[in-house]
Amino acid sequence: MDYSSAFVCLMGMGTVFFGLICIVALCCLMSAVCRRTERRKAAPAAPAVPAETGDRGELVAAVSAALAEELGTDISGIRILSLKKLEN
């Protein structure tokens, strides 16, 4: 059998679009399954108790040492003015 080039082109594009539609359908299905299992796992958790930092000077010293190491400078050249805990 002799196929025309237009037929081959249309069959190729049709196959690609069919494959893409299948991928979109599978993604939607997996999204629904993940949402469903996530709802089951979501139980009310106890609020996290913030850990006490202990001595504030030790924390400042640790942060200063880490910054000095990262910047490649002497620790005496770093002056930390304030520290704030970031909330997630």
PDB file of C-alpha atoms in Angstrom:
ATOM      1  CA  MET A   1       0.000   0.000   0.000  1.00  0.00           C
ATOM      2  CA  ASP A   2       1.134   3.468  -0.793  1.00  0.00           C
ATOM      3  CA  TYR A   3       0.318   6.139   1.805  1.00  0.00           C
ATOM      4  CA  SER A   4       0.270   9.804   0.940  1.00  0.00           C
ATOM      5  CA  SER A   5       2.470  12.171   2.876  1.00  0.00           C
ATOM      6  CA  ALA A   6      -0.590  14.076   4.172  1.00  0.00           C
ATOM      7  CA  PHE A   7      -2.018  10.866   5.655  1.00  0.00           C
ATOM      8  CA  VAL A   8       1.270  10.030   7.355  1.00  0.00           C
ATOM      9  CA  CYS A   9       1.534  13.576   8.735  1.00  0.00           C
ATOM     10  CA  LEU A  10      -2.036  13.526  10.074  1.00  0.00           C
ATOM     11  CA  MET A  11      -1.589  10.079  11.618  1.00  0.00           C
ATOM     12  CA  GLY A  12       1.618  11.192  13.323  1.00  0.00           C
ATOM     13  CA  MET A  13       0.070  14.359  14.704  1.00  0.00           C
ATOM     14  CA  GLY A  14      -3.038  12.449  15.789  1.00  0.00           C
ATOM     15  CA  THR A  15      -0.897   9.926  17.648  1.00  0.00           C
ATOM     16  CA  VAL A  16       1.012  12.675  19.421  1.00  0.00           C
ATOM     17  CA  PHE A  17      -2.168  14.515  20.457  1.00  0.00           C
ATOM     18  CA  PHE A  18      -3.762  11.290  21.653  1.00  0.00           C
ATOM     19  CA  GLY A  19      -0.664  10.597  23.761  1.00  0.00           C
ATOM     20  CA  LEU A  20      -0.747  14.119  25.214  1.00  0.00           C
ATOM     21  CA  ILE A  21      -4.440  13.774  26.078  1.00  0.00           C
ATOM     22  CA  CYS A  22      -3.661  10.495  27.850  1.00  0.00           C
ATOM     23  CA  ILE A  23      -0.872  12.156  29.858  1.00  0.00           C
ATOM     24  CA  VAL A  24      -3.189  15.017  30.907  1.00  0.00           C
ATOM     25  CA  ALA A  25      -5.874  12.518  31.944  1.00  0.00           C
ATOM     26  CA  LEU A  26      -3.365  10.509  34.002  1.00  0.00           C
ATOM     27  CA  CYS A  27      -2.106  13.684  35.715  1.00  0.00           C
ATOM     28  CA  CYS A  28      -5.661  14.692  36.646  1.00  0.00           C
ATOM     29  CA  LEU A  29      -6.354  11.187  37.962  1.00  0.00           C
ATOM     30  CA  MET A  30      -3.180  11.140  40.070  1.00  0.00           C
ATOM     31  CA  SER A  31      -3.961  14.619  41.395  1.00  0.00           C
ATOM     32  CA  ALA A  32      -7.401  13.452  42.539  1.00  0.00           C
ATOM     33  CA  VAL A  33      -5.908  10.368  44.213  1.00  0.00           C
ATOM     34  CA  CYS A  34      -3.256  12.427  45.999  1.00  0.00           C
ATOM     35  CA  ARG A  35      -5.820  14.958  47.224  1.00  0.00           C
ATOM     36  CA  ARG A  36      -8.019  12.164  48.524  1.00  0.00           C
ATOM     37  CA  THR A  37      -5.228  10.448  50.458  1.00  0.00           C
ATOM     38  CA  GLU A  38      -3.993  13.812  51.753  1.00  0.00           C
ATOM     39  CA  ARG A  39      -7.396  14.508  53.311  1.00  0.00           C
ATOM     40  CA  ARG A  40      -7.285  11.202  55.157  1.00  0.00           C
ATOM     41  CA  LYS A  41      -3.860  11.910  56.581  1.00  0.00           C
ATOM     42  CA  ALA A  42      -4.695  15.479  57.614  1.00  0.00           C
ATOM     43  CA  ALA A  43      -5.535  15.062  61.272  1.00  0.00           C
ATOM     44  CA  PRO A  44      -5.490  17.931  63.723  1.00  0.00           C
ATOM     45  CA  ALA A  45      -1.962  18.038  65.011  1.00  0.00           C
ATOM     46  CA  ALA A  46      -0.883  19.464  68.302  1.00  0.00           C
ATOM     47  CA  PRO A  47       0.656  22.906  67.960  1.00  0.00           C
ATOM     48  CA  ALA A  48       4.411  22.794  67.899  1.00  0.00           C
ATOM     49  CA  VAL A  49       6.060  24.068  71.032  1.00  0.00           C
ATOM     50  CA  PRO A  50       8.933  26.397  70.158  1.00  0.00           C
ATOM     51  CA  ALA A  51      12.222  25.118  71.471  1.00  0.00           C
ATOM     52  CA  GLU A  52      13.969  27.336  73.942  1.00  0.00           C
ATOM     53  CA  THR A  53      17.152  28.777  72.538  1.00  0.00           C
ATOM     54  CA  GLY A  54      18.892  28.749  75.869  1.00  0.00           C
ATOM     55  CA  ASP A  55      21.718  31.220  76.058  1.00  0.00           C
ATOM     56  CA  ARG A  56      21.284  33.964  73.447  1.00  0.00           C
ATOM     57  CA  GLY A  57      25.028  34.600  73.400  1.00  0.00           C
ATOM     58  CA  GLU A  58      25.729  31.063  72.214  1.00  0.00           C
ATOM     59  CA  LEU A  59      23.281  31.515  69.371  1.00  0.00           C
ATOM     60  CA  VAL A  60      24.891  34.806  68.318  1.00  0.00           C
ATOM     61  CA  ALA A  61      28.334  33.195  68.475  1.00  0.00           C
ATOM     62  CA  ALA A  62      27.216  30.267  66.314  1.00  0.00           C
ATOM     63  CA  VAL A  63      25.607  32.530  63.723  1.00  0.00           C
ATOM     64  CA  SER A  64      28.671  34.787  63.689  1.00  0.00           C
ATOM     65  CA  ALA A  65      30.989  31.833  63.168  1.00  0.00           C
ATOM     66  CA  ALA A  66      28.856  30.483  60.333  1.00  0.00           C
ATOM     67  CA  LEU A  67      28.750  33.871  58.612  1.00  0.00           C
ATOM     68  CA  ALA A  68      32.491  34.399  59.027  1.00  0.00           C
ATOM     69  CA  GLU A  69      33.171  30.977  57.527  1.00  0.00           C
ATOM     70  CA  GLU A  70      30.836  31.605  54.588  1.00  0.00           C
ATOM     71  CA  LEU A  71      32.186  35.089  53.890  1.00  0.00           C
ATOM     72  CA  GLY A  72      35.796  34.089  54.435  1.00  0.00           C
ATOM     73  CA  THR A  73      36.430  36.857  56.947  1.00  0.00           C
ATOM     74  CA  ASP A  74      37.535  37.057  60.556  1.00  0.00           C
ATOM     75  CA  ILE A  75      34.815  36.666  63.173  1.00  0.00           C
ATOM     76  CA  SER A  76      35.805  39.958  64.789  1.00  0.00           C
ATOM     77  CA  GLY A  77      34.798  41.763  61.575  1.00  0.00           C
ATOM     78  CA  ILE A  78      31.157  40.703  61.913  1.00  0.00           C
ATOM     79  CA  ARG A  79      28.686  42.602  64.069  1.00  0.00           C
ATOM     80  CA  ILE A  80      25.196  41.182  64.467  1.00  0.00           C
ATOM     81  CA  LEU A  81      22.668  43.836  65.440  1.00  0.00           C
ATOM     82  CA  SER A  82      19.562  41.698  65.827  1.00  0.00           C
ATOM     83  CA  LEU A  83      18.208  38.196  65.293  1.00  0.00           C
ATOM     84  CA  LYS A  84      14.653  37.382  64.296  1.00  0.00           C
ATOM     85  CA  LYS A  85      13.118  33.932  64.114  1.00  0.00           C
ATOM     86  CA  LEU A  86      11.439  33.372  60.755  1.00  0.00           C
ATOM     87  CA  GLU A  87       8.053  31.648  60.779  1.00  0.00           C
ATOM     88  CA  ASN A  88       7.296  29.073  58.103  1.00  0.00           C
TER      89      ASN A  88
END
